Coordinates of C-alpha atoms and ligand atoms in Angstrom, one line a residue:
M29 CA 189.8 14.3 -71.9
P30 CA 192.7 11.1 -72.6
G31 CA 193.3 9.2 -69.9
A32 CA 195.6 8.8 -67.4
F33 CA 199.5 10.1 -68.2
G34 CA 200.7 8.1 -70.8
T35 CA 197.7 4.7 -70.6
Q36 CA 196.3 5.1 -73.6
F37 CA 198.0 4.7 -77.1
A38 CA 196.5 5.0 -80.7
D39 CA 196.4 1.1 -82.6
Q40 CA 199.9 2.0 -84.6
M41 CA 203.6 2.6 -84.1
T42 CA 206.3 2.9 -86.3
V43 CA 209.4 0.4 -86.3
A44 CA 212.8 -0.1 -87.4
N45 CA 215.8 -2.4 -86.6
F46 CA 219.4 -3.2 -87.0
A47 CA 220.9 -5.6 -87.4
D48 CA 224.6 -6.3 -89.7
G49 CA 225.8 -2.5 -90.0
E50 CA 221.6 -1.0 -91.1
W51 CA 218.9 -0.3 -90.7
T52 CA 216.3 -1.6 -91.8
H53 CA 213.2 0.3 -93.4
H54 CA 210.6 1.2 -91.2
D55 CA 207.2 0.0 -91.4
L56 CA 203.3 1.4 -89.1
Q57 CA 202.5 -1.5 -87.3
P58 CA 199.7 -2.0 -84.2
V59 CA 200.7 -0.9 -81.4
E60 CA 201.1 -4.9 -79.7
S61 CA 203.3 -7.2 -77.7
M62 CA 206.3 -8.2 -79.5
P63 CA 208.1 -11.0 -79.2
M64 CA 211.9 -10.5 -78.2
H65 CA 214.8 -12.9 -76.6
P66 CA 215.4 -13.4 -74.0
A67 CA 219.5 -12.7 -73.9
A68 CA 218.0 -8.8 -75.9
H69 CA 221.3 -6.9 -74.8
V70 CA 219.0 -4.3 -72.6
L71 CA 217.0 -6.9 -70.3
H72 CA 219.6 -7.8 -68.6
Y73 CA 222.5 -4.6 -70.1
A74 CA 220.3 -2.0 -70.1
S75 CA 220.9 -0.8 -73.5
E76 CA 217.8 1.9 -73.9
C77 CA 217.4 5.7 -74.1
F78 CA 214.3 7.7 -75.0
E79 CA 212.8 11.0 -75.4
G80 CA 209.2 12.4 -74.7
L81 CA 208.0 15.3 -77.2
K82 CA 204.2 16.5 -78.3
A83 CA 202.3 17.3 -81.3
Y84 CA 200.1 19.6 -80.7
R85 CA 195.8 20.1 -82.6
W86 CA 195.7 24.2 -83.6
A87 CA 193.3 25.3 -83.3
D88 CA 193.1 25.6 -88.0
D89 CA 192.9 21.0 -86.5
S90 CA 196.6 20.8 -88.7
V91 CA 199.3 19.5 -86.3
H92 CA 202.3 21.0 -84.9
I93 CA 205.0 19.3 -83.3
F94 CA 207.6 21.1 -80.4
R95 CA 211.4 21.0 -81.0
L96 CA 211.7 18.4 -83.5
D97 CA 215.2 19.3 -84.0
K98 CA 216.2 19.8 -81.2
H99 CA 214.8 16.6 -79.3
I100 CA 216.2 14.5 -82.6
E101 CA 219.7 15.8 -81.2
R102 CA 218.9 14.5 -78.2
F103 CA 218.1 11.9 -78.7
R104 CA 221.2 10.8 -81.8
N105 CA 223.3 11.9 -77.8
S106 CA 221.6 9.8 -76.4
A107 CA 222.2 6.4 -78.6
A108 CA 226.1 7.6 -79.4
Q109 CA 226.4 7.1 -75.2
L110 CA 225.2 4.5 -75.4
C111 CA 226.9 2.7 -77.2
L112 CA 223.6 2.2 -79.9
P113 CA 223.8 2.6 -83.6
V114 CA 222.5 6.1 -84.1
P115 CA 219.7 6.3 -86.5
S116 CA 219.8 9.3 -88.1
P117 CA 218.2 12.3 -88.7
G118 CA 216.4 11.9 -91.7
L119 CA 215.5 8.7 -90.3
I120 CA 214.1 9.3 -86.7
E121 CA 211.9 12.6 -88.3
N122 CA 210.5 10.9 -90.5
M123 CA 209.4 8.2 -87.9
I124 CA 207.8 10.4 -86.1
W125 CA 205.6 11.9 -88.5
T126 CA 204.7 9.6 -89.2
A127 CA 203.3 7.6 -86.9
V128 CA 202.0 11.4 -86.0
D129 CA 200.2 11.0 -88.7
A130 CA 198.4 7.8 -88.2
A131 CA 197.9 8.5 -85.1
R132 CA 195.9 12.1 -86.6
D133 CA 193.0 11.6 -85.7
V134 CA 193.0 10.3 -82.1
I135 CA 195.2 13.4 -81.4
P136 CA 193.0 15.3 -79.1
P137 CA 192.0 19.4 -78.7
L138 CA 194.1 21.8 -76.6
P139 CA 195.3 21.7 -73.7
S140 CA 195.1 18.4 -75.1
A141 CA 198.6 16.6 -77.1
L142 CA 199.4 13.7 -78.3
Y143 CA 202.9 13.1 -76.0
I144 CA 205.2 11.3 -78.3
R145 CA 208.2 8.4 -77.4
P146 CA 211.6 7.4 -79.6
A147 CA 212.7 4.7 -77.3
L148 CA 216.1 2.9 -78.6
F149 CA 217.3 -0.8 -77.1
G150 CA 219.8 -3.5 -77.2
T151 CA 218.5 -6.5 -79.1
M152 CA 221.7 -8.5 -79.5
P153 CA 221.3 -11.9 -77.5
N154 CA 224.5 -12.8 -75.9
I155 CA 224.4 -12.5 -72.3
G156 CA 228.0 -12.4 -72.6
A157 CA 228.9 -8.7 -73.9
A158 CA 228.3 -6.6 -71.1
G159 CA 231.7 -4.6 -71.5
R160 CA 230.1 -4.9 -75.2
P161 CA 228.2 -3.0 -77.7
A162 CA 225.0 -4.7 -79.3
D163 CA 225.1 -5.3 -82.8
Q164 CA 221.6 -5.7 -83.2
A165 CA 218.8 -3.2 -82.2
M166 CA 215.1 -1.9 -82.1
F167 CA 213.9 1.6 -82.5
F168 CA 210.6 2.5 -82.1
V169 CA 208.3 5.6 -81.9
L170 CA 204.8 4.8 -79.3
V171 CA 201.9 7.3 -79.7
S172 CA 199.8 8.5 -76.7
P173 CA 196.5 11.3 -75.9
V174 CA 197.4 13.3 -73.2
G175 CA 195.7 15.5 -70.6
S176 CA 198.0 17.9 -68.5
Y177 CA 200.6 15.7 -66.1
F178 CA 199.9 17.2 -63.1
E179 CA 195.8 19.2 -61.0
A180 CA 195.9 22.9 -62.4
D181 CA 197.0 24.8 -59.9
K182 CA 198.3 21.8 -57.3
T183 CA 201.8 22.7 -55.9
L184 CA 203.8 20.8 -55.9
R185 CA 206.1 18.5 -52.3
I186 CA 209.2 18.2 -52.9
Y187 CA 211.9 16.5 -51.1
V188 CA 215.7 18.4 -50.9
E189 CA 218.1 15.5 -50.8
S190 CA 221.9 16.5 -50.3
K191 CA 222.8 13.6 -50.4
Q192 CA 221.8 10.6 -53.1
M193 CA 222.3 11.1 -56.1
R194 CA 219.8 10.6 -59.5
T195 CA 223.3 9.3 -61.8
T196 CA 226.1 9.1 -62.0
P197 CA 228.1 12.6 -62.6
H198 CA 228.5 12.0 -66.1
F199 CA 225.4 10.0 -67.4
G200 CA 222.8 12.9 -65.8
Q201 CA 223.0 14.1 -69.7
V202 CA 220.6 11.0 -71.1
K203 CA 217.6 10.1 -71.3
T204 CA 218.2 6.8 -70.6
G205 CA 215.9 4.2 -68.4
G206 CA 218.9 3.0 -66.1
N207 CA 218.3 6.6 -65.1
Y208 CA 215.0 6.4 -63.4
A209 CA 216.4 3.1 -62.0
A210 CA 218.5 4.2 -59.8
A211 CA 216.6 6.8 -58.3
L212 CA 213.6 5.0 -58.0
A213 CA 214.6 3.5 -54.8
H214 CA 215.1 7.9 -53.5
V215 CA 211.3 8.7 -55.3
S216 CA 210.0 6.2 -53.6
K217 CA 211.5 7.0 -50.3
A218 CA 210.4 10.7 -49.5
R219 CA 206.8 9.5 -51.2
D220 CA 206.1 6.6 -48.4
R221 CA 208.3 9.5 -45.8
Y222 CA 207.7 13.2 -45.9
G223 CA 204.4 12.7 -48.6
A224 CA 207.1 14.1 -51.2
D225 CA 206.0 14.1 -55.1
Q226 CA 208.9 14.4 -56.3
V227 CA 212.5 14.5 -54.7
L228 CA 214.7 17.3 -55.9
F229 CA 218.5 15.5 -55.9
C230 CA 221.1 18.5 -54.3
P231 CA 224.5 16.3 -54.1
G232 CA 227.1 18.3 -51.7
G233 CA 224.3 20.7 -51.4
D234 CA 224.7 21.8 -54.9
V235 CA 221.2 21.4 -57.0
Q236 CA 220.2 20.1 -59.7
E237 CA 216.9 18.4 -61.4
T238 CA 214.7 15.8 -59.9
G239 CA 214.1 12.6 -60.9
A240 CA 212.1 13.6 -64.4
A241 CA 212.6 17.4 -64.6
N242 CA 214.5 20.6 -64.3
F243 CA 214.4 23.1 -61.1
L244 CA 214.1 26.7 -62.1
L245 CA 214.3 29.3 -59.2
L246 CA 211.5 33.0 -60.3
R247 CA 212.5 35.9 -58.7
D248 CA 210.8 39.6 -60.6
G249 CA 212.8 39.9 -63.7
A250 CA 214.3 36.9 -62.5
L251 CA 215.4 33.5 -63.2
L252 CA 218.4 30.8 -62.2
T253 CA 218.8 27.6 -62.6
K254 CA 221.7 25.0 -63.4
E255 CA 224.5 24.8 -65.8
L256 CA 224.3 22.7 -68.5
D257 CA 227.4 20.2 -66.8
G258 CA 226.3 16.8 -67.8
S259 CA 225.1 16.3 -64.7
I260 CA 221.9 17.3 -66.0
L261 CA 219.4 16.0 -68.0
P262 CA 219.7 19.1 -71.4
G263 CA 215.5 19.5 -70.8
V264 CA 213.4 21.4 -74.2
T265 CA 211.6 23.1 -72.1
R266 CA 214.5 24.0 -70.2
D267 CA 216.2 25.7 -72.1
S268 CA 212.8 27.1 -74.0
L269 CA 211.8 29.1 -71.3
I270 CA 215.1 31.2 -71.0
R271 CA 215.4 31.4 -74.1
I272 CA 211.4 33.3 -73.7
A273 CA 212.3 34.9 -70.2
Q274 CA 215.4 37.0 -72.2
R275 CA 212.7 37.7 -74.8
K276 CA 211.1 39.4 -72.3
G277 CA 214.7 41.1 -70.8
W278 CA 214.6 39.0 -67.6
E279 CA 218.1 38.2 -66.5
T280 CA 218.8 34.5 -66.8
E281 CA 221.4 32.7 -64.8
Q282 CA 222.6 29.0 -65.7
R283 CA 224.9 28.2 -62.7
S284 CA 226.0 26.0 -60.0
F285 CA 223.9 27.2 -56.7
Q286 CA 223.7 25.7 -53.6
V287 CA 220.7 24.1 -50.9
E288 CA 221.9 27.5 -48.8
E289 CA 221.3 30.1 -52.4
M290 CA 218.3 28.2 -53.7
L291 CA 217.1 28.7 -49.0
R292 CA 217.8 32.5 -49.4
W293 CA 215.5 33.5 -52.5
V294 CA 213.0 31.6 -51.5
G295 CA 213.5 33.3 -48.4
D296 CA 213.1 36.7 -50.4
G297 CA 209.7 35.5 -52.3
A298 CA 210.9 33.6 -54.9
E299 CA 209.0 30.8 -57.0
A300 CA 210.5 27.4 -57.8
G301 CA 209.1 25.8 -60.3
L302 CA 209.9 21.8 -62.4
S303 CA 209.8 22.3 -66.7
G304 CA 208.9 19.0 -68.5
T305 CA 207.1 17.9 -71.8
A306 CA 204.9 16.6 -69.5
A307 CA 204.3 19.0 -67.4
V308 CA 205.4 21.6 -69.1
L309 CA 206.6 23.9 -65.6
A310 CA 204.9 23.4 -62.7
P311 CA 204.7 25.3 -59.4
V312 CA 206.8 23.6 -56.2
G313 CA 204.8 24.6 -52.8
T314 CA 207.3 23.7 -50.6
L315 CA 210.6 22.0 -50.4
V316 CA 211.1 19.4 -47.9
F317 CA 214.1 18.6 -44.8
D318 CA 215.1 16.0 -43.3
D319 CA 213.3 18.3 -39.7
R320 CA 211.6 20.7 -41.1
E321 CA 209.4 22.6 -44.2
A322 CA 210.0 25.5 -45.9
K323 CA 206.9 26.5 -48.4
V324 CA 207.9 27.9 -51.3
N325 CA 205.7 31.1 -52.2
G326 CA 203.1 31.5 -49.2
G327 CA 203.0 26.7 -50.5
Q328 CA 200.6 29.2 -53.8
A329 CA 200.6 29.2 -56.9
G330 CA 202.6 32.4 -58.6
P331 CA 202.5 34.3 -61.0
L332 CA 206.5 34.5 -62.2
V333 CA 205.6 30.7 -63.5
A334 CA 201.7 30.8 -64.1
C335 CA 203.1 33.5 -67.2
L336 CA 206.3 31.8 -68.3
R337 CA 203.9 28.7 -67.9
E338 CA 201.4 30.1 -70.8
D339 CA 203.4 32.1 -72.6
L340 CA 205.2 29.2 -74.2
M341 CA 201.5 26.9 -73.8
A342 CA 200.4 29.8 -76.6
I343 CA 204.2 28.8 -78.6
Q344 CA 202.8 25.1 -78.9
S345 CA 198.8 26.3 -79.6
G346 CA 199.7 28.4 -81.8
Q347 CA 197.3 30.9 -80.2
T348 CA 200.2 33.8 -80.3
E349 CA 203.6 34.2 -83.2
D350 CA 206.2 31.7 -82.7
P351 CA 208.6 34.5 -82.4
F352 CA 211.8 31.4 -82.1
G353 CA 211.4 29.0 -85.0
W354 CA 209.9 26.1 -83.3
T355 CA 206.7 24.5 -84.2
H356 CA 207.2 22.5 -87.3
S357 CA 203.8 21.0 -89.2
I358 CA 203.9 18.9 -92.7
Ligands
PLP409 C1 212.9 14.3 -70.2 C2 213.8 15.1 -68.7 C3 212.9 16.7 -68.1 C4 212.5 17.7 -69.5 O1 213.3 17.1 -70.5 P1 212.1 18.4 -72.0 O2 213.2 18.0 -72.5 O3 211.9 19.4 -70.7 O4 210.6 17.3 -72.3 C5 214.2 17.0 -67.3 N1 214.4 15.6 -66.6 C6 214.8 14.6 -66.7 C7 215.6 13.7 -66.3 C8 214.8 13.6 -67.8 O5 214.4 12.5 -68.1

């Protein structure tokens, strides 16, 4: 069983640099401190984006990455929004597989996995370039053996933030460190003041997502989550759960909804979950407001969250056939 999420790394990672209009051939390098100029663009102007995906070791010892193409597409979109040089799909795929292949021996058995963290950032040494894109950049793929992110069966306490925004309306779809920095003070406050695990951002009452996971409401045969309008991250787990629910014949709705409607669903016995690569689908037990609390499914982990999570994990781990073509191996 690996240590705390994100603290343990394979010995090697893949690295490529962008300069003079092109990417250098990438290399496997030891995971160690990297020299960086103190004027590097990312350190001043936050030109950075990343991805998070997983490789699983199946029972027959083969290694599979879940929805690699979808993560590559999102990474390229993030890079473009940050005006960073956009690596080709082939380069990204090659660097991911090279890093995963080099770590083959340290990929833990199921239900643990190898978490894959590609990151891209501007290295141009110029503090005068606040309003200009970085024309030098680094792209690496770091890999990390991980167990599960949340304790099984523990339900989450979620603070409902009805005023503050997680990020700007158009940047919500970009997987960038800056969005986490922008949300951090709100998340810390909710943890200190309300003992909350996460913050559900609902600016002006519009139920969006938490700092690092999408938010889903589930009731018998129905799923409700916000539509992709640029303000939320297009989660690959979110998309996968919607498609699994549709295949089961559930009614799935992607649309805007308000805090009052969320509370009506919860009052009618709905379950709620947070979805993401690390958490898969984690049950919400309590919604916390400034002056009161609302229990979700009596504060207990419910059967609908468990059912969707198990269906998804069975595909990821090769325990059932994959009707969607989501798992890729070499
Ligand atoms: C990464 C992330 C998610 C989850 O995306 P997955 O592709 O499901 O891992 C959700 N919200 C935010 C803000 C994220 O950064």
